[in-house]
Coordinates of C-alpha atoms in Angstrom, one line a residue:
Chain A
M1 CA 99.2 114.3 126.1
T2 CA 97.5 110.9 126.0
I3 CA 100.7 109.0 125.3
G4 CA 102.1 109.7 128.8
C5 CA 98.8 108.7 130.4
D6 CA 98.7 105.4 128.5
V7 CA 102.2 104.6 129.8
L8 CA 101.1 105.3 133.3
R9 CA 98.0 103.1 133.0
R10 CA 99.9 100.2 131.7
P11 CA 100.0 97.2 134.0
F12 CA 103.2 96.9 136.2
P13 CA 105.9 96.0 133.6
A14 CA 107.9 92.8 134.0
F15 CA 111.1 94.8 134.8
F16 CA 109.5 96.5 137.9
L17 CA 107.6 93.4 138.8
S18 CA 110.8 91.3 139.1
F19 CA 112.6 94.1 141.1
S20 CA 109.6 94.5 143.3
V21 CA 109.6 90.7 144.1
M22 CA 113.3 90.9 145.1
G23 CA 112.6 93.9 147.2
S24 CA 109.6 92.3 148.9
L25 CA 111.8 89.4 150.0
L26 CA 114.0 91.9 151.9
I27 CA 111.0 93.7 153.4
L28 CA 109.7 90.3 154.5
A29 CA 113.1 89.4 156.1
L30 CA 113.0 92.6 158.1
L31 CA 109.3 92.4 159.0
V32 CA 109.2 88.8 160.3
P33 CA 111.3 89.4 163.5
L34 CA 109.2 92.4 164.3
V35 CA 105.9 90.5 163.9
V36 CA 107.3 87.4 165.7
I37 CA 108.4 89.4 168.8
L38 CA 105.1 91.3 168.9
I39 CA 103.0 88.2 168.8
S40 CA 105.2 85.9 170.8
S41 CA 104.7 87.7 174.1
S42 CA 101.3 88.2 175.6
P43 CA 100.3 91.7 176.7
A44 CA 100.0 90.2 180.2
D45 CA 103.7 89.3 180.2
V46 CA 104.6 92.8 179.1
V47 CA 102.5 94.3 181.9
K48 CA 104.0 91.9 184.3
S49 CA 107.5 93.0 183.3
L50 CA 106.5 96.6 183.8
R51 CA 105.9 95.6 187.5
D52 CA 109.4 94.3 187.7
S53 CA 111.3 97.1 189.4
E54 CA 114.6 96.2 187.8
V55 CA 113.0 96.5 184.3
V56 CA 111.4 99.8 185.2
G57 CA 114.7 101.1 186.7
A58 CA 116.6 100.1 183.6
I59 CA 114.1 101.8 181.3
I60 CA 114.2 105.0 183.3
V61 CA 118.0 104.9 183.3
S62 CA 118.0 104.4 179.5
M63 CA 115.5 107.1 178.8
S64 CA 116.9 109.7 181.1
A65 CA 120.5 109.0 179.9
A66 CA 119.4 109.1 176.3
T67 CA 117.5 112.4 176.9
L68 CA 120.5 113.9 178.6
A69 CA 122.8 112.8 175.8
T70 CA 120.4 114.2 173.2
C71 CA 120.3 117.6 175.1
I72 CA 124.1 117.8 175.3
A73 CA 124.3 116.8 171.6
L74 CA 121.8 119.6 170.7
I75 CA 123.5 122.3 172.8
F76 CA 126.9 121.7 171.3
G77 CA 126.0 119.9 168.0
V78 CA 123.6 122.5 166.6
P79 CA 126.1 125.4 166.6
L80 CA 128.8 123.0 165.2
A81 CA 126.4 121.8 162.4
Y82 CA 125.6 125.5 161.6
V83 CA 129.4 126.3 161.3
F84 CA 129.9 123.2 159.1
A85 CA 126.9 124.2 156.9
R86 CA 127.9 127.9 156.5
K87 CA 131.6 128.3 156.6
E88 CA 134.6 127.1 154.6
F89 CA 137.8 127.0 156.5
R90 CA 141.1 125.1 156.7
L91 CA 140.9 121.8 158.5
K92 CA 137.1 121.7 158.0
S93 CA 137.1 118.3 156.4
L94 CA 139.5 117.0 159.2
L95 CA 137.1 118.3 161.8
E96 CA 134.1 116.7 160.0
S97 CA 135.9 113.4 159.8
I98 CA 136.6 113.6 163.6
V99 CA 132.9 114.1 164.2
E100 CA 131.9 111.3 161.9
F101 CA 134.5 108.9 163.2
P102 CA 132.4 107.2 166.0
I103 CA 130.0 106.0 163.3
V104 CA 132.7 103.6 161.9
V105 CA 134.2 102.5 165.2
P106 CA 132.9 99.2 166.7
H107 CA 131.0 100.2 169.8
S108 CA 132.9 98.1 172.2
V109 CA 136.1 99.7 170.9
A110 CA 134.4 103.1 171.4
G111 CA 133.7 102.1 175.0
I112 CA 137.4 101.3 175.6
M113 CA 138.4 104.6 174.0
I114 CA 136.1 106.6 176.2
L115 CA 137.1 104.7 179.3
L116 CA 140.8 105.2 178.6
A117 CA 140.4 108.9 177.9
Y118 CA 138.0 109.9 180.7
H119 CA 138.4 107.4 183.6
S120 CA 138.9 109.0 187.0
R121 CA 142.7 108.7 186.9
T122 CA 143.1 110.6 183.7
P123 CA 143.5 114.4 184.0
I124 CA 140.1 115.2 182.5
G125 CA 138.4 112.3 184.3
H126 CA 140.0 113.5 187.6
I127 CA 138.4 116.9 187.2
L128 CA 135.1 115.4 186.2
S129 CA 135.0 113.0 189.1
N130 CA 135.8 115.9 191.5
L131 CA 132.7 117.5 190.0
G132 CA 130.8 114.3 190.8
V133 CA 130.8 113.1 187.2
A134 CA 132.9 110.0 187.3
I135 CA 132.1 107.8 184.3
E136 CA 133.0 104.3 185.6
D137 CA 129.8 102.3 186.5
S138 CA 127.7 105.4 186.7
F139 CA 124.8 107.1 185.0
W140 CA 127.3 109.6 183.6
G141 CA 129.2 106.8 181.9
I142 CA 126.1 105.6 180.2
T143 CA 125.4 109.1 179.0
A144 CA 128.9 109.6 177.8
A145 CA 128.8 106.3 175.8
M146 CA 125.4 107.3 174.3
L147 CA 126.7 110.8 173.4
F148 CA 129.8 109.4 171.8
V149 CA 127.9 107.1 169.5
S150 CA 125.0 109.3 168.7
A151 CA 126.3 112.9 168.4
P152 CA 127.6 112.3 164.9
I153 CA 124.1 111.5 163.8
L154 CA 122.8 114.8 165.2
V155 CA 125.5 116.9 163.7
S156 CA 125.1 115.4 160.2
T157 CA 121.3 115.5 160.2
V158 CA 121.2 119.1 161.4
R159 CA 124.0 120.2 159.2
A160 CA 122.1 118.9 156.2
G161 CA 119.0 120.8 157.4
F162 CA 121.0 124.1 157.6
S163 CA 122.5 123.5 154.2
L164 CA 119.0 123.4 152.7
V165 CA 118.2 126.9 154.2
D166 CA 118.9 129.4 151.4
E167 CA 121.5 131.8 152.7
S168 CA 119.7 134.7 151.0
Y169 CA 117.0 134.6 153.8
E170 CA 119.8 135.2 156.3
H171 CA 121.4 138.0 154.2
V172 CA 118.1 139.8 153.8
A173 CA 117.3 139.5 157.5
R174 CA 120.6 141.1 158.3
T175 CA 120.0 144.0 156.0
L176 CA 116.7 144.5 157.7
G177 CA 118.6 145.2 161.0
A178 CA 118.7 141.8 162.7
S179 CA 122.0 140.7 164.4
Q180 CA 123.6 137.4 163.4
L181 CA 122.4 135.8 166.6
K182 CA 118.8 137.1 166.0
V183 CA 118.9 135.8 162.4
F184 CA 120.0 132.4 163.7
F185 CA 117.1 132.2 166.2
T186 CA 114.4 133.8 164.0
I187 CA 115.3 132.6 160.5
S188 CA 117.9 129.8 160.3
L189 CA 116.8 127.6 163.3
P190 CA 113.0 127.8 162.5
L191 CA 113.6 126.9 158.9
A192 CA 115.8 124.0 159.8
F193 CA 113.6 123.0 162.7
R194 CA 112.3 119.8 161.2
S195 CA 115.9 118.6 160.6
V196 CA 116.9 119.5 164.2
L197 CA 113.8 117.6 165.5
S198 CA 114.5 114.5 163.4
G199 CA 118.2 114.8 164.3
A200 CA 117.2 114.8 168.0
I201 CA 114.9 111.9 167.7
L202 CA 117.4 109.8 165.8
T203 CA 120.1 110.7 168.4
W204 CA 117.7 109.7 171.2
A205 CA 116.8 106.4 169.5
R206 CA 120.5 105.6 168.7
S207 CA 121.3 106.3 172.4
I208 CA 118.5 104.0 173.7
S209 CA 119.8 101.2 171.5
E210 CA 123.4 101.4 172.6
V211 CA 124.9 98.4 174.3
G212 CA 128.5 97.8 173.4
A213 CA 130.1 101.0 174.7
I214 CA 127.9 101.0 177.8
L215 CA 129.0 97.4 178.7
I216 CA 132.6 98.5 178.8
I217 CA 132.1 101.8 180.6
A218 CA 129.1 101.4 182.9
P219 CA 127.3 98.0 183.0
Y220 CA 125.9 99.3 186.2
P221 CA 123.4 100.9 186.8
K222 CA 121.6 98.7 184.3
S223 CA 120.2 100.3 181.2
A224 CA 117.4 98.6 179.3
A225 CA 119.4 97.2 176.4
V226 CA 122.1 95.9 178.8
L227 CA 119.4 94.2 180.9
V228 CA 117.9 92.4 177.9
L229 CA 121.4 91.1 177.1
E230 CA 121.9 90.1 180.7
R231 CA 118.6 88.3 181.1
F232 CA 119.1 86.5 177.8
E233 CA 122.5 85.3 178.9
A234 CA 121.4 84.3 182.4
F235 CA 117.9 82.9 181.9
G236 CA 117.5 82.4 178.1
L237 CA 115.2 83.6 175.4
T238 CA 111.9 83.4 177.3
A239 CA 113.1 85.6 180.2
A240 CA 114.4 88.3 177.8
K241 CA 111.2 88.4 175.7
P242 CA 108.9 90.7 177.7
L243 CA 111.5 93.4 178.1
T244 CA 112.4 93.0 174.4
V245 CA 108.8 93.6 173.4
L246 CA 108.7 96.7 175.6
L247 CA 111.8 98.1 173.9
V248 CA 110.4 97.3 170.5
V249 CA 107.2 99.2 171.3
I250 CA 109.1 102.2 172.5
S251 CA 111.4 102.2 169.4
L252 CA 108.4 101.7 167.1
A253 CA 106.7 104.7 168.7
I254 CA 109.7 106.9 168.2
F255 CA 110.1 105.7 164.6
V256 CA 106.5 106.4 163.8
L257 CA 106.8 109.9 165.4
L258 CA 109.9 110.6 163.3
R259 CA 108.2 109.5 160.1
L260 CA 105.2 111.7 160.9
I261 CA 107.4 114.7 161.6
T262 CA 109.6 114.4 158.5
K263 CA 106.6 113.7 156.2
R264 CA 104.5 116.6 157.4
Chain B
M1 CA 121.7 173.3 143.9
K2 CA 124.5 170.8 144.6
A3 CA 123.3 167.2 144.3
T4 CA 123.6 165.1 147.4
N5 CA 125.2 161.7 147.0
V6 CA 123.5 159.1 149.0
L7 CA 125.9 156.4 148.0
E8 CA 129.5 156.7 146.8
I9 CA 131.6 153.7 145.8
V10 CA 135.3 154.3 145.5
Q11 CA 137.5 151.9 143.5
L12 CA 135.8 148.8 144.9
S13 CA 137.3 145.4 144.1
K14 CA 136.3 141.9 145.2
K15 CA 136.9 138.4 144.1
W16 CA 134.4 135.8 145.3
K17 CA 134.0 132.3 143.9
D18 CA 133.7 132.7 140.1
F19 CA 132.8 136.3 140.3
S20 CA 134.8 139.5 140.6
I21 CA 134.4 143.2 140.5
E22 CA 137.3 145.4 139.7
D23 CA 137.9 149.0 140.5
V24 CA 134.3 150.0 140.5
S25 CA 133.5 153.6 141.3
L26 CA 130.1 155.3 141.2
K27 CA 127.9 157.8 142.8
V28 CA 124.1 157.7 143.3
E29 CA 122.3 160.9 144.1
K30 CA 119.3 161.3 146.4
N31 CA 116.1 160.3 144.7
E32 CA 118.0 158.8 141.8
Y33 CA 117.0 155.5 140.2
F34 CA 120.3 154.1 139.0
V35 CA 120.3 151.0 136.8
I36 CA 123.3 148.8 136.3
M37 CA 122.9 146.5 133.4
G38 CA 125.2 143.7 132.1
P39 CA 125.1 140.1 131.1
T40 CA 124.9 137.2 133.5
G41 CA 128.1 136.8 135.4
A42 CA 129.2 140.4 135.0
G43 CA 129.4 140.8 138.8
K44 CA 126.2 142.9 139.3
T45 CA 124.9 140.8 142.2
L46 CA 128.3 140.8 143.9
L47 CA 128.4 144.6 143.7
L48 CA 124.9 144.8 145.3
Q49 CA 125.9 142.3 148.0
L50 CA 129.0 144.4 148.8
I51 CA 126.8 147.5 149.2
A52 CA 124.4 145.5 151.4
G53 CA 127.3 144.3 153.5
I54 CA 126.9 140.6 152.7
H55 CA 130.6 140.5 151.6
T56 CA 133.4 142.7 152.5
P57 CA 135.6 144.1 149.7
D58 CA 139.2 143.3 149.0
K59 CA 139.8 146.9 148.2
G60 CA 138.0 150.2 148.0
K61 CA 135.4 152.1 150.0
I62 CA 131.6 152.2 150.3
I63 CA 130.2 155.5 151.6
I64 CA 126.5 155.9 152.5
E65 CA 125.3 159.4 153.4
G66 CA 128.8 160.5 154.1
E67 CA 129.6 157.6 156.4
D68 CA 132.2 155.0 155.5
V69 CA 130.3 151.7 155.9
T70 CA 132.9 149.5 154.1
F71 CA 133.3 147.2 157.1
L72 CA 130.1 147.9 158.9
P73 CA 127.9 144.9 159.3
S74 CA 124.7 144.6 157.2
E75 CA 122.4 145.4 160.0
K76 CA 124.0 148.7 160.7
R77 CA 123.8 150.0 157.1
R78 CA 120.1 150.6 156.6
V79 CA 120.0 149.5 153.0
G80 CA 116.9 147.7 151.6
Y81 CA 117.9 144.6 149.7
V82 CA 115.6 142.6 147.4
P83 CA 117.5 139.6 146.1
Q84 CA 116.7 137.9 142.8
N85 CA 114.6 135.1 144.5
Y86 CA 113.0 137.7 146.8
A87 CA 113.9 135.5 149.8
L88 CA 110.6 136.0 151.6
F89 CA 110.7 134.1 154.9
P90 CA 108.6 131.0 154.2
H91 CA 107.7 130.4 157.9
L92 CA 106.2 133.9 158.4
S93 CA 103.0 135.4 157.1
V94 CA 103.2 138.4 154.7
M95 CA 102.5 140.7 157.7
D96 CA 105.3 139.2 159.7
N97 CA 107.7 139.3 156.7
I98 CA 107.2 143.0 156.3
A99 CA 107.3 143.7 160.0
Y100 CA 110.5 141.7 160.4
G101 CA 112.9 144.6 160.0
L102 CA 110.9 146.9 162.3
R103 CA 110.7 144.2 165.0
A104 CA 114.4 143.5 164.6
Q105 CA 115.1 147.1 165.2
G106 CA 113.2 147.0 168.5
L107 CA 109.8 148.5 167.4
D108 CA 106.9 147.2 169.5
K109 CA 104.4 144.9 167.9
D110 CA 101.5 147.5 167.6
S111 CA 103.7 150.2 166.1
A112 CA 105.2 147.8 163.7
K113 CA 101.8 146.6 162.6
K114 CA 100.6 150.2 162.0
R115 CA 103.7 151.0 159.9
V116 CA 103.3 147.7 157.9
I117 CA 99.6 148.6 157.2
S118 CA 100.6 152.0 156.0
V119 CA 103.4 150.8 153.7
A120 CA 101.1 148.0 152.4
E121 CA 98.6 150.6 151.5
D122 CA 101.2 152.7 149.6
L123 CA 102.3 149.6 147.7
G124 CA 98.7 148.3 147.1
I125 CA 99.2 145.0 148.9
S126 CA 96.9 145.5 151.9
H127 CA 94.8 142.5 150.8
L128 CA 97.9 140.2 151.0
L129 CA 98.9 140.9 154.6
K130 CA 97.2 137.8 156.1
R131 CA 98.4 135.4 153.4
K132 CA 101.0 132.8 153.7
I133 CA 104.1 133.3 151.5
S134 CA 103.5 129.9 149.7
T135 CA 100.2 131.2 148.4
L136 CA 101.6 134.3 146.6
S137 CA 102.1 134.6 142.9
G138 CA 105.5 135.7 141.5
G139 CA 104.2 139.3 141.1
E140 CA 102.7 139.4 144.6
Q141 CA 106.0 138.0 146.1
Q142 CA 107.9 140.8 144.4
R143 CA 105.6 143.5 145.9
V144 CA 105.8 142.0 149.4
A145 CA 109.6 141.8 149.1
L146 CA 109.7 145.5 148.1
A147 CA 107.4 146.4 151.0
R148 CA 109.7 144.5 153.4
A149 CA 112.7 146.4 152.2
L150 CA 111.0 149.8 152.1
V151 CA 109.3 149.6 155.5
I152 CA 112.7 150.2 157.2
S153 CA 113.0 153.5 155.3
P154 CA 116.3 152.5 153.7
K155 CA 118.8 155.0 152.7
V156 CA 119.2 153.2 149.4
L157 CA 117.2 150.4 147.9
L158 CA 119.0 147.6 146.2
L159 CA 117.1 145.5 143.6
D160 CA 118.7 142.5 142.1
E161 CA 117.0 141.5 138.8
P162 CA 113.6 142.1 140.4
L163 CA 111.7 141.2 137.3
S164 CA 113.7 138.4 135.8
A165 CA 111.8 135.6 137.6
L166 CA 108.4 136.7 136.3
D167 CA 106.5 135.8 133.1
A168 CA 106.4 138.4 130.3
Q169 CA 103.0 139.7 131.2
T170 CA 103.6 140.1 134.9
R171 CA 106.9 141.6 134.2
E172 CA 105.3 144.3 132.0
G173 CA 102.8 145.1 134.8
L174 CA 105.5 145.3 137.4
R175 CA 107.7 147.4 135.3
S176 CA 105.1 150.1 135.3
Y177 CA 104.4 149.5 139.0
L178 CA 108.1 150.1 139.7
R179 CA 108.0 153.3 137.6
E180 CA 105.0 154.5 139.5
L181 CA 106.6 153.6 142.9
K182 CA 109.8 155.4 141.9
R183 CA 107.8 158.5 141.1
K184 CA 105.5 158.4 144.2
L185 CA 108.1 157.4 146.8
K186 CA 111.0 159.3 145.2
L187 CA 113.2 156.2 145.6
T188 CA 116.9 156.2 145.8
A189 CA 117.7 152.9 144.3
I190 CA 120.2 150.7 142.5
H191 CA 118.5 148.2 140.2
V192 CA 120.5 145.6 138.4
T193 CA 119.3 143.9 135.3
H194 CA 120.4 142.1 132.2
D195 CA 117.4 143.5 130.3
F196 CA 118.2 146.6 128.4
V197 CA 114.6 147.6 127.8
E198 CA 113.9 147.5 131.6
A199 CA 117.0 149.6 132.2
L200 CA 115.8 152.2 129.7
E201 CA 112.3 152.4 131.1
L202 CA 113.3 152.8 134.7
G203 CA 116.8 154.3 134.9
D204 CA 117.4 158.0 135.6
R205 CA 121.0 157.0 134.9
L206 CA 122.5 153.8 133.6
A207 CA 125.8 152.0 134.0
V208 CA 127.0 149.1 131.9
M209 CA 128.9 146.3 133.6
F210 CA 131.1 143.7 131.9
R211 CA 133.5 141.3 133.6
G212 CA 133.4 143.1 136.9
R213 CA 134.0 146.6 135.5
L214 CA 131.7 149.5 134.9
T215 CA 132.5 150.2 131.3
Q216 CA 130.1 153.2 130.9
V217 CA 128.0 155.4 133.1
G218 CA 125.6 157.9 131.7
S219 CA 122.1 158.9 130.8
P220 CA 120.0 156.4 128.9
N221 CA 120.5 158.4 125.7
E222 CA 124.2 158.5 126.1
I223 CA 124.3 154.7 126.5
I224 CA 122.0 154.1 123.5
F225 CA 123.4 156.6 121.1
N226 CA 127.0 156.9 122.2
P227 CA 128.0 153.4 123.4
R228 CA 131.7 153.7 124.4
D229 CA 132.7 150.4 122.8
E230 CA 131.6 147.5 120.7
L231 CA 130.7 145.3 123.6
I232 CA 128.3 147.9 125.0
A233 CA 126.9 148.5 121.5
H234 CA 126.2 144.8 121.0
F235 CA 124.7 144.5 124.5
T236 CA 122.4 147.5 124.0
G237 CA 121.1 146.2 120.7
F238 CA 123.5 147.1 117.9
K239 CA 123.1 143.9 115.8
N240 CA 125.0 145.1 112.7
V241 CA 128.7 145.3 113.6
F242 CA 131.4 145.3 110.9
D243 CA 135.0 145.9 110.4
G244 CA 135.9 148.6 107.9
V245 CA 138.5 151.2 106.8
V246 CA 138.0 154.9 106.7
V247 CA 138.9 155.7 103.1
E248 CA 137.7 159.4 102.8
E249 CA 136.8 162.3 105.0
K250 CA 135.1 165.4 103.6
D251 CA 133.1 168.2 105.2
G252 CA 132.8 166.2 108.5
V253 CA 131.5 163.1 106.8
S254 CA 133.7 160.1 106.5
V255 CA 133.4 157.2 104.1
I256 CA 134.0 153.7 105.4
D257 CA 134.7 150.8 103.2
I258 CA 133.2 147.5 104.4
D259 CA 134.0 144.7 102.0
G260 CA 133.7 147.0 99.1
I261 CA 130.4 148.6 100.4
K262 CA 130.7 152.4 101.1
I263 CA 129.1 153.7 104.3
F264 CA 128.8 157.3 105.2
T265 CA 129.3 158.2 108.8
I266 CA 130.3 161.0 111.1
T267 CA 133.6 160.3 112.8
N268 CA 137.1 161.7 113.3
K269 CA 138.6 158.2 113.4
Q270 CA 141.1 157.1 110.8
G271 CA 142.2 153.8 109.4
A272 CA 140.8 150.5 110.5
V273 CA 137.6 150.9 112.4
R274 CA 134.6 148.9 113.6
V275 CA 131.1 150.2 112.9
A276 CA 127.7 149.4 114.3
I277 CA 124.2 150.2 113.2
R278 CA 121.1 149.6 115.3
P279 CA 118.5 147.5 113.4
E280 CA 115.7 150.0 114.3
S281 CA 117.7 152.9 112.8
I282 CA 117.4 151.3 109.3
L283 CA 114.4 152.2 107.1
V284 CA 113.2 149.8 104.4
A285 CA 111.9 150.9 100.9
R286 CA 110.8 148.9 97.9
H287 CA 112.1 151.6 95.5
P288 CA 115.0 154.0 95.5
V289 CA 113.9 157.2 97.4
T290 CA 115.6 160.5 98.0
T291 CA 115.8 161.4 101.6
S292 CA 118.2 163.2 104.0
A293 CA 119.7 159.8 104.9
R294 CA 123.2 159.6 103.5
N295 CA 123.2 155.8 103.2
M296 CA 121.1 153.8 100.8
L297 CA 122.0 150.2 100.1
K298 CA 120.3 147.9 97.7
G299 CA 119.8 144.3 99.0
V300 CA 117.8 141.1 98.8
V301 CA 115.8 139.8 101.8
Q302 CA 117.4 136.5 102.9
E303 CA 115.2 135.7 105.9
V304 CA 112.0 136.9 107.6
I305 CA 111.7 136.0 111.3
E306 CA 108.7 136.8 113.4
L307 CA 110.1 137.7 116.8
A308 CA 107.5 139.6 118.9
P309 CA 107.1 142.5 119.2
H310 CA 108.7 143.1 115.8
I311 CA 109.7 141.2 112.6
V312 CA 113.3 140.7 112.0
I313 CA 114.5 140.7 108.4
K314 CA 118.0 139.8 107.3
V315 CA 119.1 141.4 104.1
D316 CA 122.1 140.8 102.0
A317 CA 123.2 144.2 100.9
G318 CA 126.8 143.3 100.1
I319 CA 127.1 143.1 103.8
P320 CA 124.6 141.2 106.0
L321 CA 122.2 143.7 107.7
T322 CA 119.6 142.9 110.3
V323 CA 116.5 145.2 110.2
Y324 CA 113.4 145.5 112.5
L325 CA 110.0 146.1 111.0
T326 CA 106.5 146.1 112.3
K327 CA 104.1 143.4 111.0
S328 CA 102.0 146.0 109.2
A329 CA 105.0 147.5 107.5
L330 CA 106.0 144.0 106.3
E331 CA 102.6 143.4 104.9
E332 CA 102.2 146.8 103.3
L333 CA 105.6 146.6 101.6
N334 CA 104.9 143.0 100.7
I335 CA 108.3 141.8 101.8
R336 CA 109.2 138.2 101.7
V337 CA 112.4 136.1 101.2
G338 CA 113.9 137.1 97.8
T339 CA 112.3 140.6 97.7
E340 CA 114.6 143.4 96.5
V341 CA 114.7 146.3 99.0
Y342 CA 116.5 149.5 99.6
L343 CA 117.9 150.1 103.1
L344 CA 118.3 153.7 104.3
F345 CA 120.1 155.1 107.4
K346 CA 121.6 158.3 108.4
A347 CA 125.3 158.9 108.7
S348 CA 124.8 159.9 112.3
D349 CA 123.2 156.5 113.0
V350 CA 126.4 154.7 112.1
K351 CA 128.4 154.3 115.3
V352 CA 132.2 154.1 114.8
F353 CA 134.5 152.5 117.4

């Protein structure tokens, strides 16, 4: 019908124009800091900061702790997300709330909660420290803080992915002779793979950006976000900039990757 | 020879979400194509899913080839299940979809491939094997889903409204395809549908399901011509249903009074009754004619509706009657709104409940 086409060809109506202008102001407000940080440090400064062993060490700590936290979240979170997506049971909403709770807790508070629950003198902490996994001022503490704040993101993203997989695929696969476990690995997981992947990337990114809980539990060894804060406090803005740019570039790369995966 | 039951369902009951089935019992023999028909929400899908092992019943038994499978998991039942949306695995090719069951049961890749190729030939879908699921038409998807279910040589094939998602033309083609397949492969199947014509065309035996209960089981002829109650009659196409009173009975023929109109019928019922007459059982004439039909009512055409494949005319004959005609009959008789007509139907065509 030509009427519909005419409507589409009409110039941007005033209503959308005004909304777009308002929206553009927000986009601008978000974009300016990104542009400013990228142009305010020279590539030479960034390269120089890469030669700083403390910076490199902090980035390695952050990336490896975030990777470990993501792996743990995947191993335990994916099965949990599947149960949440597929089963109805008593106390389900209570359990869902427990999993989502860390999202609403201020991160410094989360740090205190983790420390109180798992420090070496608590029963669980005692067992863990005997196994060489004491959380105070350790790599494991950074990982624990990252896991606490990021696992809810993984569970909710993956759960949404499983919910979108039509259960009839699983039913048919079972009638064809596949066990429940085989169906999970050959049907459910491949069909929800994109959600699992974006969940993992978001979890990793959230872990990398964590500061509050890490400062309480394990300010040492230094993670990248903690080092930025420390340099800013000790030496001011200029000293913090090169490392900040590095972290922005890493975050940007992850973000672009995520967009590419989810848009594909 | 004694018939072998492949499937026996004994007093099965289940409540699940808004659906329920109650006290369903039935037997399906080897090589029998059994059609369960009923309106949406009757519980047909739930019944198939219970047989497939997707749900466990609250009560009752499911026996397949003599083995009680009521609490056996799906993967141990060897039933072929084709759900309404076909549920073809979107991340696998057609070949891998069909091979899925064979591979799940531990067959090596080459043997699975050979078997898939042979089944694909039987079903006329060899040309589709390399295609992605997303590129298949509705009809092609249906054939692939059938192949995937048949490749595991199921003891019984369960088809949930297999034609309902297709356009009219494809549906017609696939109906004959299923008829042919049923003959060629000697299928033992349960096919559920809400389409009465589909049921008649395909079913060796039919069952009618309403509100979770099987209300009648029998041959297509029994269901069409001897519907057990008014609900079945209405579902199977009896459009003309009236309340009346048996006022006379003589020589096996009863007279029923419906709002002052006398209808001849064959029944042994007495007193208040309900009668139903199928629209296609009524003949239309422009003048009074003498025939063997005991009923002839004079009426005036109130409405003419073109409803492919036939024309529906509504006639006021003292009682409102719906009649089906072909387009050529309509033209030859020159029938339009206001035309005076005579409606004839046999006493035996009047069903009394």
